[in-house]
Amino acid sequence: MIINVFENYKEALNLGPISLTRPVFNLRCGAFTYLERIQNIFPESEINLFVRNELSELTRSKFDDFGVNTEPLSKGIWLLASVVWEKSMIEKIVDLHQSLYLCGGKIIGANISEEDSNQWAKDGFDDSILTNENLKQVELPAKSMTYLWDCINENEHIIKMDSAQFGLGQVHSERGEAVYMDCKENIYIGSNTVIQSGVVLDANAGPIIIKDNTTVMACSYLEGPLVIDNDCLIKAGSKIYGGTSIGPGCKIGGEVTESIFQGRSNKQHDGFIGHAYMGEWVNLGAGTNNSDLKNNYTTVTVNVNGNVIDSGSLFAGLFMGDHSKSGINTMFNTGTSIGVGCNVVGAGFPPKNVPSFSWVVNGKIRNYDYKKFLKTARIVKERRNLSISPEEKYLFQAIFNGTDS
């Protein structure tokens, strides 16, 4: 089977700031990224990836086993990158040719001719193809993520769905004394993972999945539904509540609830993070907190891609792009969006919308010197024995050039 995973170019940035530096299919939700979930369903399939032009080279460098923006277009079905795909849904698309599949009026899949595919790609996979009278339109119920808070609000349900991919009830790791596992049959712990003494794993409300090579330090409380990926460190006395997904290589402490960490980010100290989505290489200083509920209990608005959007949710916290940092005791208001490569320090709440490559001191925004950013980013990655690739530099420069002055 040939599967073409595509971004809707106009809507992809609605998942910013996380989608500024990666294709939508590489965002994390549940126990996997969107692409990993498709691979798990059909591991033998040939998968092609179609992304925004500014991400082409970076995507080729990171996904070299896939075709990226291939021309001429391959045969096969089309799957929108931001959908939580299930096997039965994909099989429906395979079975019905010359059809578009919609969820709430948005195209999420297609099984169409190469000629129609080529034209659709030229249009950036937008909705103009709906005017094609030769294509049948089929409504397909699905979880399609339009904004980051959609990922957060659905995360606990998707963790439960993804838990079928793990051997729940299996513990392949070392455990210290007096580790308490409530609802043990709902817990999976991978190999070379260490659970120190006094840890409580409460899986009554949903599964707890802790993958390989992770350490959970003493006296931590972990509540399901929860996923902690490979190579993580959970600091002593942490409180991590349900609906949370922590990507690989993170170091997490303090209190976290209903949040997603894309990976390789640090929140090592006390402080509260809730209903938040954090990118990669983020570092939160000691005592960093975010609000996720307004005092008047009204829905939270968020600045998304230049527009103020009502989330429709009472709970929405912090959205922080890759390589952004906060100083000690930083406070973030509900629905705050921090772009890529930002540094936020000082007293009081910073603005709710901080453009990429900004330096925020005591609420005042100025541009971050790009060379200084790049120097810091290089140091951060070298601490993990990694380097900044030419493709990353190209993308950072493109984002910097587009940053509002």
mmCIF file of C-alpha atoms in Angstrom:
data_model
loop_
_atom_site.group_PDB
_atom_site.id
_atom_site.type_symbol
_atom_site.label_atom_id
_atom_site.label_comp_id
_atom_site.label_asym_id
_atom_site.label_seq_id
_atom_site.Cartn_x
_atom_site.Cartn_y
_atom_site.Cartn_z
ATOM 1 C CA MET A 1 0.000 0.000 0.000
ATOM 2 C CA ILE A 2 1.165 3.533 -0.778
ATOM 3 C CA ILE A 3 0.193 6.151 1.809
ATOM 4 C CA ASN A 4 0.723 9.863 1.183
ATOM 5 C CA VAL A 5 0.679 11.902 4.407
ATOM 6 C CA PHE A 6 0.056 15.575 3.740
ATOM 7 C CA GLU A 7 -0.193 18.897 5.524
ATOM 8 C CA ASN A 8 -2.850 21.441 4.653
ATOM 9 C CA TYR A 9 -0.362 24.257 4.045
ATOM 10 C CA LYS A 10 -2.782 27.045 5.015
ATOM 11 C CA GLU A 11 -3.834 25.385 8.268
ATOM 12 C CA ALA A 12 -0.517 23.879 9.397
ATOM 13 C CA LEU A 13 0.568 27.017 11.245
ATOM 14 C CA ASN A 14 -2.618 26.923 13.331
ATOM 15 C CA LEU A 15 -0.685 24.294 15.299
ATOM 16 C CA GLY A 16 2.060 26.827 15.959
ATOM 17 C CA PRO A 17 4.384 27.537 17.588
ATOM 18 C CA ILE A 18 5.144 23.789 17.664
ATOM 19 C CA SER A 19 4.501 23.365 13.919
ATOM 20 C CA LEU A 20 6.866 26.221 13.013
ATOM 21 C CA THR A 21 9.846 23.868 13.256
ATOM 22 C CA ARG A 22 8.421 20.475 12.251
ATOM 23 C CA PRO A 23 5.827 18.940 9.977
ATOM 24 C CA VAL A 24 2.423 18.464 11.547
ATOM 25 C CA PHE A 25 2.740 14.663 11.380
ATOM 26 C CA ASN A 26 5.736 14.881 13.721
ATOM 27 C CA LEU A 27 3.755 16.475 16.552
ATOM 28 C CA ARG A 28 3.222 14.254 19.567
ATOM 29 C CA CYS A 29 -0.176 13.246 20.935
ATOM 30 C CA GLY A 30 -0.950 10.177 23.002
ATOM 31 C CA ALA A 31 1.891 7.653 23.018
ATOM 32 C CA PHE A 32 3.137 8.463 19.503
ATOM 33 C CA THR A 33 3.542 11.131 16.879
ATOM 34 C CA TYR A 34 0.861 11.153 14.184
ATOM 35 C CA LEU A 35 3.264 9.545 11.703
ATOM 36 C CA GLU A 36 4.385 6.849 14.138
ATOM 37 C CA ARG A 37 0.753 5.870 14.636
ATOM 38 C CA ILE A 38 0.266 5.349 10.873
ATOM 39 C CA GLN A 39 3.480 3.333 10.693
ATOM 40 C CA ASN A 40 2.287 1.116 13.541
ATOM 41 C CA ILE A 41 -0.966 0.380 11.710
ATOM 42 C CA PHE A 42 0.620 -0.470 8.342
ATOM 43 C CA PRO A 43 4.329 -1.147 8.972
ATOM 44 C CA GLU A 44 4.933 -2.557 5.461
ATOM 45 C CA SER A 45 3.460 0.407 3.589
ATOM 46 C CA GLU A 46 5.366 2.816 1.402
ATOM 47 C CA ILE A 47 4.867 6.256 2.942
ATOM 48 C CA ASN A 48 5.427 9.589 1.201
ATOM 49 C CA LEU A 49 5.434 12.887 3.071
ATOM 50 C CA PHE A 50 4.178 16.196 1.684
ATOM 51 C CA VAL A 51 5.178 19.293 3.667
ATOM 52 C CA ARG A 52 5.485 23.056 3.378
ATOM 53 C CA ASN A 53 8.392 24.133 1.147
ATOM 54 C CA GLU A 54 10.338 25.678 4.027
ATOM 55 C CA LEU A 55 10.358 22.281 5.762
ATOM 56 C CA SER A 56 11.347 20.170 2.753
ATOM 57 C CA GLU A 57 15.082 19.922 3.369
ATOM 58 C CA LEU A 58 14.750 19.435 7.117
ATOM 59 C CA THR A 59 12.160 16.706 6.549
ATOM 60 C CA ARG A 60 14.397 14.946 4.020
ATOM 61 C CA SER A 61 17.282 14.974 6.489
ATOM 62 C CA LYS A 62 15.226 13.564 9.368
ATOM 63 C CA PHE A 63 13.011 11.157 7.412
ATOM 64 C CA ASP A 64 15.422 9.812 4.831
ATOM 65 C CA ASP A 65 13.532 6.512 4.521
ATOM 66 C CA PHE A 66 10.497 8.334 3.118
ATOM 67 C CA GLY A 67 9.750 10.147 -0.093
ATOM 68 C CA VAL A 68 9.388 13.871 0.621
ATOM 69 C CA ASN A 69 7.422 16.166 -1.743
ATOM 70 C CA THR A 70 7.878 13.570 -4.492
ATOM 71 C CA GLU A 71 7.204 14.539 -8.097
ATOM 72 C CA PRO A 72 5.411 13.288 -10.072
ATOM 73 C CA LEU A 73 2.990 12.362 -7.334
ATOM 74 C CA SER A 74 2.752 8.729 -6.321
ATOM 75 C CA LYS A 75 -0.366 6.657 -6.526
ATOM 76 C CA GLY A 76 -2.021 5.773 -3.265
ATOM 77 C CA ILE A 77 -4.333 7.190 -0.652
ATOM 78 C CA TRP A 78 -3.980 10.560 1.063
ATOM 79 C CA LEU A 79 -4.119 11.063 4.846
ATOM 80 C CA LEU A 80 -4.135 14.440 6.602
ATOM 81 C CA ALA A 81 -1.187 14.718 8.982
ATOM 82 C CA SER A 82 -3.143 16.061 11.962
ATOM 83 C CA VAL A 83 -5.656 13.202 12.230
ATOM 84 C CA VAL A 84 -5.431 10.428 14.818
ATOM 85 C CA TRP A 85 -5.737 7.595 12.326
ATOM 86 C CA GLU A 86 -7.172 4.177 13.140
ATOM 87 C CA LYS A 87 -6.948 1.066 10.980
ATOM 88 C CA SER A 88 -10.675 0.880 10.189
ATOM 89 C CA MET A 89 -10.705 4.501 9.003
ATOM 90 C CA ILE A 90 -7.785 3.988 6.633
ATOM 91 C CA GLU A 91 -9.334 0.803 5.254
ATOM 92 C CA LYS A 92 -12.490 2.733 4.335
ATOM 93 C CA ILE A 93 -10.412 5.189 2.310
ATOM 94 C CA VAL A 94 -8.622 2.339 0.538
ATOM 95 C CA ASP A 95 -11.892 0.704 -0.482
ATOM 96 C CA LEU A 96 -13.624 3.670 -2.162
ATOM 97 C CA HIS A 97 -11.962 5.298 -5.186
ATOM 98 C CA GLN A 98 -12.522 8.813 -6.529
ATOM 99 C CA SER A 99 -13.590 10.027 -3.123
ATOM 100 C CA LEU A 100 -12.758 12.796 -0.681
ATOM 101 C CA TYR A 101 -13.173 12.154 3.038
ATOM 102 C CA LEU A 102 -14.279 14.996 5.275
ATOM 103 C CA CYS A 103 -14.561 15.592 8.993
ATOM 104 C CA GLY A 104 -16.617 18.620 9.934
ATOM 105 C CA GLY A 105 -16.275 20.010 6.422
ATOM 106 C CA LYS A 106 -12.459 19.672 6.380
ATOM 107 C CA ILE A 107 -10.742 17.272 3.985
ATOM 108 C CA ILE A 108 -8.873 14.640 5.990
ATOM 109 C CA GLY A 109 -8.347 11.963 3.344
ATOM 110 C CA ALA A 110 -8.623 11.136 -0.333
ATOM 111 C CA ASN A 111 -8.472 8.301 -2.833
ATOM 112 C CA ILE A 112 -8.216 10.138 -6.157
ATOM 113 C CA SER A 113 -6.455 10.015 -9.516
ATOM 114 C CA GLU A 114 -2.881 11.142 -10.068
ATOM 115 C CA GLU A 115 -4.133 14.040 -12.194
ATOM 116 C CA ASP A 116 -6.395 15.294 -9.400
ATOM 117 C CA SER A 117 -3.618 14.685 -6.856
ATOM 118 C CA ASN A 118 -1.163 16.821 -8.817
ATOM 119 C CA GLN A 119 -3.564 19.739 -9.010
ATOM 120 C CA TRP A 120 -4.454 19.421 -5.339
ATOM 121 C CA ALA A 121 -0.785 19.494 -4.365
ATOM 122 C CA LYS A 122 -0.216 22.635 -6.448
ATOM 123 C CA ASP A 123 -3.036 24.273 -4.469
ATOM 124 C CA GLY A 124 -1.347 23.411 -1.169
ATOM 125 C CA PHE A 125 -3.923 20.708 -0.343
ATOM 126 C CA ASP A 126 -6.604 23.299 0.305
ATOM 127 C CA ASP A 127 -10.384 22.888 -0.009
ATOM 128 C CA SER A 128 -10.639 24.098 -3.627
ATOM 129 C CA ILE A 129 -10.765 20.458 -4.745
ATOM 130 C CA LEU A 130 -14.253 20.231 -3.202
ATOM 131 C CA THR A 131 -15.581 21.925 -6.346
ATOM 132 C CA ASN A 132 -14.556 18.874 -8.406
ATOM 133 C CA GLU A 133 -17.934 17.329 -9.292
ATOM 134 C CA ASN A 134 -16.328 14.024 -10.295
ATOM 135 C CA LEU A 135 -15.308 13.260 -6.715
ATOM 136 C CA LYS A 136 -17.654 11.798 -4.143
ATOM 137 C CA GLN A 137 -17.622 13.413 -0.701
ATOM 138 C CA VAL A 138 -17.802 11.082 2.299
ATOM 139 C CA GLU A 139 -18.060 12.154 5.946
ATOM 140 C CA LEU A 140 -15.635 10.208 8.128
ATOM 141 C CA PRO A 141 -15.774 10.686 11.933
ATOM 142 C CA ALA A 142 -12.256 11.300 13.212
ATOM 143 C CA LYS A 143 -10.186 13.151 15.762
ATOM 144 C CA SER A 144 -8.701 15.948 13.670
ATOM 145 C CA MET A 145 -6.515 18.461 15.489
ATOM 146 C CA THR A 146 -6.848 22.068 14.355
ATOM 147 C CA TYR A 147 -5.190 23.807 17.316
ATOM 148 C CA LEU A 148 -2.755 22.735 20.029
ATOM 149 C CA TRP A 149 -5.451 22.765 22.692
ATOM 150 C CA ASP A 150 -7.289 20.125 20.646
ATOM 151 C CA CYS A 151 -4.259 17.856 21.132
ATOM 152 C CA ILE A 152 -4.279 18.532 24.870
ATOM 153 C CA ASN A 153 -8.019 18.071 25.307
ATOM 154 C CA GLU A 154 -7.983 14.736 23.459
ATOM 155 C CA ASN A 155 -4.694 13.476 24.847
ATOM 156 C CA GLU A 156 -6.026 11.287 27.659
ATOM 157 C CA HIS A 157 -8.431 9.531 25.275
ATOM 158 C CA ILE A 158 -5.675 8.953 22.718
ATOM 159 C CA ILE A 159 -3.319 7.561 25.380
ATOM 160 C CA LYS A 160 -6.014 5.023 26.226
ATOM 161 C CA MET A 161 -6.379 4.115 22.557
ATOM 162 C CA ASP A 162 -2.615 3.843 22.030
ATOM 163 C CA SER A 163 -2.183 1.667 25.121
ATOM 164 C CA ALA A 164 -3.363 -1.324 23.030
ATOM 165 C CA GLN A 165 0.081 -1.199 21.385
ATOM 166 C CA PHE A 166 1.754 -2.059 24.702
ATOM 167 C CA GLY A 167 1.700 -5.128 26.908
ATOM 168 C CA LEU A 168 -0.182 -3.623 29.823
ATOM 169 C CA GLY A 169 0.515 -5.453 33.053
ATOM 170 C CA GLN A 170 4.149 -6.063 32.083
ATOM 171 C CA VAL A 171 7.029 -4.662 34.121
ATOM 172 C CA HIS A 172 10.478 -5.118 32.573
ATOM 173 C CA SER A 173 12.442 -2.950 34.985
ATOM 174 C CA GLU A 174 14.008 -2.538 38.366
ATOM 175 C CA ARG A 175 11.839 -1.365 41.241
ATOM 176 C CA GLY A 176 12.838 0.026 44.605
ATOM 177 C CA GLU A 177 11.167 -0.892 47.859
ATOM 178 C CA ALA A 178 7.581 0.146 48.609
ATOM 179 C CA VAL A 179 6.699 1.055 45.023
ATOM 180 C CA TYR A 180 2.896 1.166 45.011
ATOM 181 C CA MET A 181 1.150 0.146 41.798
ATOM 182 C CA ASP A 182 -2.597 0.725 41.923
ATOM 183 C CA CYS A 183 -4.353 -1.141 39.099
ATOM 184 C CA LYS A 184 -1.139 -2.897 38.073
ATOM 185 C CA GLU A 185 -2.806 -4.555 35.089
ATOM 186 C CA ASN A 186 -3.053 -1.077 33.541
ATOM 187 C CA ILE A 187 0.679 -0.342 33.779
ATOM 188 C CA TYR A 188 3.509 -0.969 31.317
ATOM 189 C CA ILE A 189 7.153 -0.358 32.228
ATOM 190 C CA GLY A 190 9.844 -0.893 29.607
ATOM 191 C CA SER A 191 13.313 -2.346 29.816
ATOM 192 C CA ASN A 192 16.257 -0.683 31.572
ATOM 193 C CA THR A 193 13.847 1.635 33.372
ATOM 194 C CA VAL A 194 14.364 2.286 37.084
ATOM 195 C CA ILE A 195 11.498 3.034 39.479
ATOM 196 C CA GLN A 196 12.992 4.149 42.787
ATOM 197 C CA SER A 197 11.589 3.633 46.276
ATOM 198 C CA GLY A 198 8.386 5.313 47.383
ATOM 199 C CA VAL A 199 6.962 5.915 43.900
ATOM 200 C CA VAL A 200 3.181 5.691 43.513
ATOM 201 C CA LEU A 201 1.795 4.597 40.136
ATOM 202 C CA ASP A 202 -1.974 5.199 40.101
ATOM 203 C CA ALA A 203 -3.513 3.701 36.948
ATOM 204 C CA ASN A 204 -7.136 3.665 38.095
ATOM 205 C CA ALA A 205 -8.213 6.422 35.707
ATOM 206 C CA GLY A 206 -6.162 5.179 32.776
ATOM 207 C CA PRO A 207 -2.984 3.410 31.671
ATOM 208 C CA ILE A 208 0.527 4.387 32.698
ATOM 209 C CA ILE A 209 3.118 3.684 30.006
ATOM 210 C CA ILE A 210 6.780 4.227 30.870
ATOM 211 C CA LYS A 211 9.070 3.284 28.011
ATOM 212 C CA ASP A 212 12.742 2.229 28.025
ATOM 213 C CA ASN A 213 15.817 3.675 29.748
ATOM 214 C CA THR A 214 13.871 6.058 31.975
ATOM 215 C CA THR A 215 14.364 6.788 35.673
ATOM 216 C CA VAL A 216 11.560 7.770 38.039
ATOM 217 C CA MET A 217 13.152 9.085 41.222
ATOM 218 C CA ALA A 218 11.943 8.431 44.765
ATOM 219 C CA CYS A 219 8.589 9.561 46.168
ATOM 220 C CA SER A 220 7.062 10.638 42.853
ATOM 221 C CA TYR A 221 3.322 10.348 42.165
ATOM 222 C CA LEU A 222 2.310 9.361 38.631
ATOM 223 C CA GLU A 223 -1.350 9.201 37.565
ATOM 224 C CA GLY A 224 -2.759 7.739 34.369
ATOM 225 C CA PRO A 225 -3.524 8.162 31.579
ATOM 226 C CA LEU A 226 0.177 8.960 31.242
ATOM 227 C CA VAL A 227 3.002 8.282 28.783
ATOM 228 C CA ILE A 228 6.681 8.810 29.585
ATOM 229 C CA ASP A 229 8.909 8.077 26.611
ATOM 230 C CA ASN A 230 12.450 6.712 26.359
ATOM 231 C CA ASP A 231 15.465 8.222 28.114
ATOM 232 C CA CYS A 232 13.561 10.493 30.494
ATOM 233 C CA LEU A 233 14.332 11.527 34.075
ATOM 234 C CA ILE A 234 11.459 12.185 36.478
ATOM 235 C CA LYS A 235 12.880 14.081 39.457
ATOM 236 C CA ALA A 236 12.266 13.145 43.099
ATOM 237 C CA GLY A 237 8.873 14.117 44.491
ATOM 238 C CA SER A 238 7.320 14.925 41.123
ATOM 239 C CA LYS A 239 3.542 15.003 40.732
ATOM 240 C CA ILE A 240 2.481 14.138 37.186
ATOM 241 C CA TYR A 241 -1.244 13.844 36.588
ATOM 242 C CA GLY A 242 -3.380 12.212 33.912
ATOM 243 C CA GLY A 243 -3.641 13.355 30.322
ATOM 244 C CA THR A 244 0.115 13.979 30.081
ATOM 245 C CA SER A 245 2.538 12.799 27.381
ATOM 246 C CA ILE A 246 6.264 13.313 27.898
ATOM 247 C CA GLY A 247 8.403 12.791 24.814
ATOM 248 C CA PRO A 248 11.887 11.245 24.723
ATOM 249 C CA GLY A 249 14.845 12.728 26.553
ATOM 250 C CA CYS A 250 12.909 15.031 28.906
ATOM 251 C CA LYS A 251 13.808 15.898 32.510
ATOM 252 C CA ILE A 252 10.674 16.688 34.496
ATOM 253 C CA GLY A 253 10.062 17.765 38.094
ATOM 254 C CA GLY A 254 7.433 19.621 40.100
ATOM 255 C CA GLU A 255 3.754 19.457 39.127
ATOM 256 C CA VAL A 256 2.463 18.708 35.616
ATOM 257 C CA THR A 257 -1.106 18.032 34.494
ATOM 258 C CA GLU A 258 -2.719 17.415 31.095
ATOM 259 C CA SER A 259 0.290 18.581 29.108
ATOM 260 C CA ILE A 260 2.433 17.432 26.189
ATOM 261 C CA PHE A 261 6.217 17.739 26.001
ATOM 262 C CA GLN A 262 7.426 17.148 22.453
ATOM 263 C CA GLY A 263 10.822 15.892 23.651
ATOM 264 C CA ARG A 264 14.306 16.793 24.956
ATOM 265 C CA SER A 265 12.978 19.584 27.155
ATOM 266 C CA ASN A 266 13.678 20.383 30.802
ATOM 267 C CA LYS A 267 11.310 21.291 33.602
ATOM 268 C CA GLN A 268 13.471 19.988 36.402
ATOM 269 C CA HIS A 269 12.310 22.133 39.309
ATOM 270 C CA ASP A 270 9.226 22.895 41.347
ATOM 271 C CA GLY A 271 6.461 24.837 39.653
ATOM 272 C CA PHE A 272 3.171 24.091 37.897
ATOM 273 C CA ILE A 273 2.659 23.393 34.187
ATOM 274 C CA GLY A 274 -0.892 22.574 33.105
ATOM 275 C CA HIS A 275 -2.806 22.241 29.830
ATOM 276 C CA ALA A 276 0.417 23.144 28.050
ATOM 277 C CA TYR A 277 2.224 22.045 24.903
ATOM 278 C CA MET A 278 6.004 22.419 25.017
ATOM 279 C CA GLY A 279 8.349 22.020 22.047
ATOM 280 C CA GLU A 280 11.851 20.560 22.012
ATOM 281 C CA TRP A 281 14.927 22.023 23.729
ATOM 282 C CA VAL A 282 12.742 24.125 26.026
ATOM 283 C CA ASN A 283 14.141 24.927 29.473
ATOM 284 C CA LEU A 284 11.928 26.223 32.286
ATOM 285 C CA GLY A 285 13.722 27.911 35.174
ATOM 286 C CA ALA A 286 13.029 27.003 38.792
ATOM 287 C CA GLY A 287 9.617 28.129 39.995
ATOM 288 C CA THR A 288 8.151 28.641 36.516
ATOM 289 C CA ASN A 289 4.345 28.425 36.643
ATOM 290 C CA ASN A 290 1.530 28.832 34.168
ATOM 291 C CA SER A 291 -2.119 29.576 34.760
ATOM 292 C CA ASP A 292 -4.566 27.337 32.903
ATOM 293 C CA LEU A 293 -7.872 28.657 34.288
ATOM 294 C CA LYS A 294 -9.173 32.230 34.341
ATOM 295 C CA ASN A 295 -10.508 33.644 37.618
ATOM 296 C CA ASN A 296 -13.843 34.439 35.971
ATOM 297 C CA TYR A 297 -14.203 30.874 34.611
ATOM 298 C CA THR A 298 -14.732 31.973 31.012
ATOM 299 C CA THR A 299 -13.182 30.345 27.952
ATOM 300 C CA VAL A 300 -9.536 31.115 27.163
ATOM 301 C CA THR A 301 -8.463 33.003 24.043
ATOM 302 C CA VAL A 302 -5.121 32.316 22.352
ATOM 303 C CA ASN A 303 -3.202 34.210 19.674
ATOM 304 C CA VAL A 304 -2.711 31.725 16.827
ATOM 305 C CA ASN A 305 -0.907 32.595 13.609
ATOM 306 C CA GLY A 306 -1.794 36.278 13.994
ATOM 307 C CA ASN A 307 -5.414 35.736 14.987
ATOM 308 C CA VAL A 308 -7.029 35.726 18.436
ATOM 309 C CA ILE A 309 -8.997 32.485 18.702
ATOM 310 C CA ASP A 310 -11.470 31.507 21.402
ATOM 311 C CA SER A 311 -10.375 28.015 22.433
ATOM 312 C CA GLY A 312 -13.880 27.167 23.614
ATOM 313 C CA SER A 313 -12.226 25.629 26.661
ATOM 314 C CA LEU A 314 -12.067 26.745 30.291
ATOM 315 C CA PHE A 315 -8.580 25.246 30.485
ATOM 316 C CA ALA A 316 -5.710 26.371 28.257
ATOM 317 C CA GLY A 317 -2.223 27.045 29.509
ATOM 318 C CA LEU A 318 1.130 27.652 27.842
ATOM 319 C CA PHE A 319 2.279 26.916 24.280
ATOM 320 C CA MET A 320 6.041 27.256 23.876
ATOM 321 C CA GLY A 321 8.126 26.719 20.734
ATOM 322 C CA ASP A 322 11.477 24.998 20.351
ATOM 323 C CA HIS A 323 14.590 26.410 22.044
ATOM 324 C CA SER A 324 12.632 28.856 24.203
ATOM 325 C CA LYS A 325 13.559 29.448 27.839
ATOM 326 C CA SER A 326 12.125 30.964 31.012
ATOM 327 C CA GLY A 327 14.009 32.445 33.952
ATOM 328 C CA ILE A 328 13.401 31.547 37.575
ATOM 329 C CA ASN A 329 9.950 32.334 39.006
ATOM 330 C CA THR A 330 8.501 33.199 35.594
ATOM 331 C CA MET A 331 4.684 33.399 35.508
ATOM 332 C CA PHE A 332 2.662 32.751 32.347
ATOM 333 C CA ASN A 333 -0.998 33.704 31.966
ATOM 334 C CA THR A 334 -3.719 31.472 30.534
ATOM 335 C CA GLY A 335 -3.452 30.928 26.781
ATOM 336 C CA THR A 336 0.092 32.292 26.421
ATOM 337 C CA SER A 337 1.918 31.551 23.161
ATOM 338 C CA ILE A 338 5.719 31.818 23.091
ATOM 339 C CA GLY A 339 7.401 31.407 19.710
ATOM 340 C CA VAL A 340 10.653 29.708 18.716
ATOM 341 C CA GLY A 341 13.970 30.788 20.237
ATOM 342 C CA CYS A 342 12.604 33.127 22.924
ATOM 343 C CA ASN A 343 14.009 34.043 26.332
ATOM 344 C CA VAL A 344 11.522 35.197 28.976
ATOM 345 C CA VAL A 345 12.750 36.612 32.287
ATOM 346 C CA GLY A 346 11.738 39.129 34.938
ATOM 347 C CA ALA A 347 8.836 40.026 37.171
ATOM 348 C CA GLY A 348 5.139 39.942 36.328
ATOM 349 C CA PHE A 349 3.331 38.236 33.490
ATOM 350 C CA PRO A 350 4.912 38.517 30.029
ATOM 351 C CA PRO A 351 2.616 39.342 27.090
ATOM 352 C CA LYS A 352 0.273 36.519 26.064
ATOM 353 C CA ASN A 353 1.760 36.497 22.566
ATOM 354 C CA VAL A 354 5.541 36.568 22.149
ATOM 355 C CA PRO A 355 6.877 36.373 18.564
ATOM 356 C CA SER A 356 9.724 34.022 17.716
ATOM 357 C CA PHE A 357 13.259 35.179 18.537
ATOM 358 C CA SER A 358 12.164 37.629 21.207
ATOM 359 C CA TRP A 359 13.887 38.557 24.449
ATOM 360 C CA VAL A 360 11.309 39.468 27.085
ATOM 361 C CA VAL A 361 12.480 41.295 30.223
ATOM 362 C CA ASN A 362 9.907 42.485 32.773
ATOM 363 C CA GLY A 363 7.177 42.311 30.149
ATOM 364 C CA LYS A 364 9.011 44.355 27.496
ATOM 365 C CA ILE A 365 9.826 42.657 24.177
ATOM 366 C CA ARG A 366 12.934 43.225 22.081
ATOM 367 C CA ASN A 367 14.501 41.200 19.297
ATOM 368 C CA TYR A 368 16.840 38.370 20.243
ATOM 369 C CA ASP A 369 20.251 38.671 18.561
ATOM 370 C CA TYR A 370 20.209 35.778 16.083
ATOM 371 C CA LYS A 371 23.918 34.960 16.427
ATOM 372 C CA LYS A 372 23.576 34.761 20.212
ATOM 373 C CA PHE A 373 20.541 32.503 19.845
ATOM 374 C CA LEU A 374 22.418 30.184 17.511
ATOM 375 C CA LYS A 375 25.402 30.030 19.856
ATOM 376 C CA THR A 376 23.178 29.048 22.799
ATOM 377 C CA ALA A 377 21.230 26.512 20.744
ATOM 378 C CA ARG A 378 24.484 24.926 19.632
ATOM 379 C CA ILE A 379 25.687 24.623 23.241
ATOM 380 C CA VAL A 380 22.361 23.114 24.339
ATOM 381 C CA LYS A 381 22.467 20.399 21.681
ATOM 382 C CA GLU A 382 26.154 19.653 22.222
ATOM 383 C CA ARG A 383 25.365 18.875 25.872
ATOM 384 C CA ARG A 384 23.389 15.906 24.488
ATOM 385 C CA ASN A 385 26.108 15.032 21.961
ATOM 386 C CA LEU A 386 24.079 16.458 19.090
ATOM 387 C CA SER A 387 24.704 19.299 16.666
ATOM 388 C CA ILE A 388 22.636 21.810 14.710
ATOM 389 C CA SER A 389 22.292 20.645 11.121
ATOM 390 C CA PRO A 390 22.534 22.950 8.095
ATOM 391 C CA GLU A 391 18.837 22.233 7.475
ATOM 392 C CA GLU A 392 17.944 23.445 10.982
ATOM 393 C CA LYS A 393 20.014 26.601 10.506
ATOM 394 C CA TYR A 394 18.206 27.293 7.246
ATOM 395 C CA LEU A 395 14.817 26.939 8.919
ATOM 396 C CA PHE A 396 15.787 29.047 11.960
ATOM 397 C CA GLN A 397 17.018 31.791 9.621
ATOM 398 C CA ALA A 398 13.763 31.659 7.648
ATOM 399 C CA ILE A 399 11.698 31.962 10.826
ATOM 400 C CA PHE A 400 13.936 34.776 12.113
ATOM 401 C CA ASN A 401 13.581 36.702 8.844
ATOM 402 C CA GLY A 402 9.809 36.459 9.176
ATOM 403 C CA THR A 403 9.710 37.567 12.810
ATOM 404 C CA ASP A 404 7.848 40.803 13.453
ATOM 405 C CA SER A 405 10.157 43.626 14.509
#
